[in-house]
Short mmCIF file of C-alpha atoms in Angstrom, two decimals:
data_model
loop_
_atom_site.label_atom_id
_atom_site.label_comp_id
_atom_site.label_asym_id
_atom_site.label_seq_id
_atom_site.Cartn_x
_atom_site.Cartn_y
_atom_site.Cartn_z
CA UNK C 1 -20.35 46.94 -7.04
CA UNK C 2 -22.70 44.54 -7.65
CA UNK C 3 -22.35 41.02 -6.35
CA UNK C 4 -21.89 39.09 -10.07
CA UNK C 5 -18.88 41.23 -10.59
CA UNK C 6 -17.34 41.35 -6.79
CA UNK C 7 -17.35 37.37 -7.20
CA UNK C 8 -15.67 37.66 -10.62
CA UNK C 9 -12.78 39.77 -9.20
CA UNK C 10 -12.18 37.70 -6.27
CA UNK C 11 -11.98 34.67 -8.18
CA UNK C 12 -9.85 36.17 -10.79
CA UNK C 13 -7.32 37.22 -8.46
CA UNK C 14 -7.53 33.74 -7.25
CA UNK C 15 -6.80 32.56 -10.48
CA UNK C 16 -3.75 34.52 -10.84
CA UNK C 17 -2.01 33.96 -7.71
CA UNK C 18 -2.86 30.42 -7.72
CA UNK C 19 -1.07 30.69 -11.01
CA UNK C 20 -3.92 29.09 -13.29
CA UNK C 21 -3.99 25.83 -11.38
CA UNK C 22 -6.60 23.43 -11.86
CA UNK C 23 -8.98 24.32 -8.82
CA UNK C 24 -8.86 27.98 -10.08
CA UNK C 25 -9.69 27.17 -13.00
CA UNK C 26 -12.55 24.96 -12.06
CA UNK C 27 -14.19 27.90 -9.65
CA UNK C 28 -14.12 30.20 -12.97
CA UNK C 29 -16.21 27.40 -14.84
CA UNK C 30 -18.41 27.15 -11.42
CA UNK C 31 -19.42 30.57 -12.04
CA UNK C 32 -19.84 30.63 -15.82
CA UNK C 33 -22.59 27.71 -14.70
CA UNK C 34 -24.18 29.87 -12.24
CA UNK C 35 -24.22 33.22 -14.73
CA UNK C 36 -25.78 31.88 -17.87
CA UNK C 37 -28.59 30.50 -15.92
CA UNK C 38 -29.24 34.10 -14.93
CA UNK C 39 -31.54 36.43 -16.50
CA UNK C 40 -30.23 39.57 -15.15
CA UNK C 41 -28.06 41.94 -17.16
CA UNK C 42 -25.38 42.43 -14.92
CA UNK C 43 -25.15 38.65 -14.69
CA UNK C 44 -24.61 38.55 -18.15
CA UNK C 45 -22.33 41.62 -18.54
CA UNK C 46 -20.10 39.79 -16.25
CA UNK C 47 -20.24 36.59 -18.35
CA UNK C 48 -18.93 38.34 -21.19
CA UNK C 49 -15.84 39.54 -19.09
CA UNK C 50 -15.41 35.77 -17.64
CA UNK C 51 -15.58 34.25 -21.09
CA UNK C 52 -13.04 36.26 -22.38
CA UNK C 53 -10.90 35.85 -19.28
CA UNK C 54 -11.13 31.92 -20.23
CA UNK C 55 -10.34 32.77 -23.85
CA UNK C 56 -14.49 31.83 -25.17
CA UNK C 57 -14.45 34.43 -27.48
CA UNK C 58 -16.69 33.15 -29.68
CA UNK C 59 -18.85 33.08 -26.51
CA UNK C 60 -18.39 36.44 -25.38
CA UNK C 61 -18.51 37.84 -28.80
CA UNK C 62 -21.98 36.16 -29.29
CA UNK C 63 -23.43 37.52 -25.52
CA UNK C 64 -21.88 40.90 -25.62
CA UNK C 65 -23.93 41.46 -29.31
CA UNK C 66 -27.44 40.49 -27.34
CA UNK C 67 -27.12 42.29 -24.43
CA UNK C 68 -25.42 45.87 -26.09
CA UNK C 69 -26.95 48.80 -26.21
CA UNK C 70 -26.95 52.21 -27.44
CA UNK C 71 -23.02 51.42 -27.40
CA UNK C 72 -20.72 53.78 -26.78
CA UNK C 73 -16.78 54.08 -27.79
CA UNK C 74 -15.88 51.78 -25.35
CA UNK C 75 -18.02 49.28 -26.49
CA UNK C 76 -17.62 49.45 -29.70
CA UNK C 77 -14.12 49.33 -29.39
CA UNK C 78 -14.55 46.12 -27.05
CA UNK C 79 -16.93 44.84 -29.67
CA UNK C 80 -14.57 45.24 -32.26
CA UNK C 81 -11.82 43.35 -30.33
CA UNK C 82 -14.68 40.37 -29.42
CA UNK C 83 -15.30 40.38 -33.35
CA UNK C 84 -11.58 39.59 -34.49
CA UNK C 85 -10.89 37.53 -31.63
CA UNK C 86 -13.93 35.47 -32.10
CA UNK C 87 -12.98 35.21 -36.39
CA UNK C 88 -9.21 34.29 -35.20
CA UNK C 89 -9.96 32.16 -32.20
CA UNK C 90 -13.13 31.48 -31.82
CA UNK C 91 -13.49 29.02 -28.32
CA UNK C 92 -10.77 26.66 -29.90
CA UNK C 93 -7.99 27.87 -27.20
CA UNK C 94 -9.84 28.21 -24.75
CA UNK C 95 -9.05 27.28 -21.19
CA UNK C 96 -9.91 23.64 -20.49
CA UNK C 97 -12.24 23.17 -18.02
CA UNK C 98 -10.71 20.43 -15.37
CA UNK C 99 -12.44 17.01 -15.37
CA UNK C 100 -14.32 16.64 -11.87
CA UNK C 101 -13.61 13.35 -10.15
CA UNK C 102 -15.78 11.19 -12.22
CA UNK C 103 -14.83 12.46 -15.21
CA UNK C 104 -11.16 11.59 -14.35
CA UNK C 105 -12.29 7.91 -13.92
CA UNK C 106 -14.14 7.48 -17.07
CA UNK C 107 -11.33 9.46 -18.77
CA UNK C 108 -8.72 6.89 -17.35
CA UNK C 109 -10.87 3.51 -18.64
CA UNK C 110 -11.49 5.32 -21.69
CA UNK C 111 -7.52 5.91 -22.33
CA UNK C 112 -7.11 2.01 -21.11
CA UNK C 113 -9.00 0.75 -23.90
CA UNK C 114 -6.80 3.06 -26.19
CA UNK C 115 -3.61 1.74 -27.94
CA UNK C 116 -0.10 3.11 -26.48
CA UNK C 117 1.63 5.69 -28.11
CA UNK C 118 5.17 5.28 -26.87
CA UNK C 119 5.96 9.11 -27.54
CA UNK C 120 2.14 10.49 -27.12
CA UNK C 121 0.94 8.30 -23.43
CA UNK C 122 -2.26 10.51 -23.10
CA UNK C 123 -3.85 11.70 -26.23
CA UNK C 124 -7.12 12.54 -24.57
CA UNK C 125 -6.32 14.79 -22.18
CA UNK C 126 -3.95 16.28 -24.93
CA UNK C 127 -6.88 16.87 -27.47
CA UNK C 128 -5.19 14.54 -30.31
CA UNK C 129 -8.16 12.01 -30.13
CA UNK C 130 -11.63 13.06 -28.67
CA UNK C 131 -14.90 11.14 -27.92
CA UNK C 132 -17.89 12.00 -29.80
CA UNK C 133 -20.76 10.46 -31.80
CA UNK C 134 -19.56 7.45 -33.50
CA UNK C 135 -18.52 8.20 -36.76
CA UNK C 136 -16.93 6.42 -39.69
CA UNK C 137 -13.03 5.84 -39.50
CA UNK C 138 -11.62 6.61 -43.36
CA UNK C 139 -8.49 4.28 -42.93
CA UNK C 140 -10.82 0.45 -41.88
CA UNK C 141 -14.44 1.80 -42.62
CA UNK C 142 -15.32 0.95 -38.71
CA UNK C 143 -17.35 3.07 -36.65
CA UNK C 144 -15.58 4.81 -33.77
CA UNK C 145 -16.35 7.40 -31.07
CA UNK C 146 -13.02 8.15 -30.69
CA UNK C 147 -10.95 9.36 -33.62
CA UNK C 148 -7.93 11.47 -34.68
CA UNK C 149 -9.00 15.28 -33.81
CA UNK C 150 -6.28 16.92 -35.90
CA UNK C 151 -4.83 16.62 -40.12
CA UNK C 152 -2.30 13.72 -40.64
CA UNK C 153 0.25 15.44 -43.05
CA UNK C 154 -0.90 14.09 -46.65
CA UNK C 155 -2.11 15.13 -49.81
CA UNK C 156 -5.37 14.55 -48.72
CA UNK C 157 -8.00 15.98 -46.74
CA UNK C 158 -8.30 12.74 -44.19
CA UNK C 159 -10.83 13.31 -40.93
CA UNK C 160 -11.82 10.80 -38.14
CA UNK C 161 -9.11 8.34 -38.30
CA UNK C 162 -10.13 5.65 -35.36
CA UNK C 163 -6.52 5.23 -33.08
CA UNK C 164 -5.93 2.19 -34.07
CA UNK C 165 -5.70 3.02 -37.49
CA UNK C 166 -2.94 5.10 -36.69
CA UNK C 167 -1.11 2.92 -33.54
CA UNK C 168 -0.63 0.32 -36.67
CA UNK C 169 0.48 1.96 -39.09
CA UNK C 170 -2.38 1.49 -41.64
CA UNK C 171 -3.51 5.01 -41.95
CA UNK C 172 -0.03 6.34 -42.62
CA UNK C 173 0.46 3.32 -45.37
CA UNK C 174 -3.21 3.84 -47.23
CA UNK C 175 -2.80 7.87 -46.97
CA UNK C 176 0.90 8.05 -47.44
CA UNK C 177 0.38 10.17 -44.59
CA UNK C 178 3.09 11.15 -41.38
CA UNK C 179 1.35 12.54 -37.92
CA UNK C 180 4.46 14.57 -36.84
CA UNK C 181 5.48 17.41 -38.99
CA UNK C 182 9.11 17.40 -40.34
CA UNK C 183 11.52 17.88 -37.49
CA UNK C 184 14.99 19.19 -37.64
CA UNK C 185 17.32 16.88 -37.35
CA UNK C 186 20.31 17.13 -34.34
CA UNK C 187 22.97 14.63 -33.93
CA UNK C 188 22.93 10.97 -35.10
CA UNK C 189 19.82 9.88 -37.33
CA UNK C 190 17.92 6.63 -35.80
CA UNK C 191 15.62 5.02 -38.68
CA UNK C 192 13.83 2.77 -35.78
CA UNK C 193 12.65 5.74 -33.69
CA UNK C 194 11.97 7.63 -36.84
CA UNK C 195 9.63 5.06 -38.17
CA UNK C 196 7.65 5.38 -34.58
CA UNK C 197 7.38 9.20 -34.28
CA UNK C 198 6.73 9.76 -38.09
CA UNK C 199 4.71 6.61 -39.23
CA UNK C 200 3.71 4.27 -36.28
CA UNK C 201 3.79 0.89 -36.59
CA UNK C 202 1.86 -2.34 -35.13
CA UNK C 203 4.25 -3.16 -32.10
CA UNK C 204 2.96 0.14 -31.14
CA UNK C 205 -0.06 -1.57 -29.64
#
């Protein structure tokens, strides 16, 4: 067995009796770092295994189809599967990679400097807002690095919304647009905390 792969299984089985915990998940990452900087073909037949263990199957999909050859029926078949899972998936669900110490810090100022969501505390580490290159917020016109990474529910197609837009209340008003899709209702109706989980409002800040 070559080492690559011996590694592999010992930190997958890691992984699984540590039931997916943070630090398991973090030694999986450590290794994807130290395989793609290898040139060897084992090394890289590994990382196709790894990223589909950590749901990258874009990833994989792209590695497996530069490294196959002469493919046989089980690699066409795995090909195949790679294919539809990287159409259908892609490396959207893919496992997230733990923040290292750091990262934690800068992740907690950046959430500081964030307004509150009574009903949503940490969108970051959610995936609701992300940090990126500074781009144009629809709603005020303002440049932010942070905006709205998912589709308010309006008629139209609105990306980038800045979170403040959205704490008060101005996006939903100038979209006619709601952030939580239609819930059922159970028991007594409450307009008050409707108006904050549907269409949030400036106290929200």
């Amino acid at each position: 067995m070559n080492p690559y792969l011996q590694k592999y299984i010992t930190l997958k089985k890691q992984y699984i009796a540590q039931e997916g915990n943070p630090p398991s998940v973090s030694a999986l990452y450590e290794l994807v770092d130290e395989l793609a900087k290898s040139d060897d073909l084992e090394a890289k037949k590994v990382l196709v295994d790894l990223y589909e263990q950590l749901g990258l199957y874009a990833s994989a999909y792209d590695l497996f189809t530069k490294i196959i050859t002469k493919p046989d029926r089980k690699q066409i078949k795995k090909l195949a599967h790679l294919a539809e899972m990287s159409q259908s998936h892609g490396d959207r669900f893919a496992l997230p990679r733990p923040l290292r110490k750091e990262e934690k810090k800068q992740r907690t100022e950046l959430s500081q400097s964030l307004p509150h969501f009574i009903y949503h505390p940490d969108p970051l580490s959610t995936g609701a807002f992300v940090e990126g290159e500074a781009k144009l917020c629809p709603s005020c016109g303002k440049e932010s690095n942070i905006y709205y990474n998912l589709m308010p529910y309006c008629i139209d197609n609105i990306k980038n919304l800045c979170p403040f837009c959205i704490a008060n209340g101005l996006a939903a008003k100038k979209f006619d647009a709601e952030f939580v899709q239609d819930a059922e209702c159970q028991g007594e109706l409450d307009p008050e905390k409707d108006q904050v989980l549907f269409l949030p409002d400036p106290w929200l800040l």
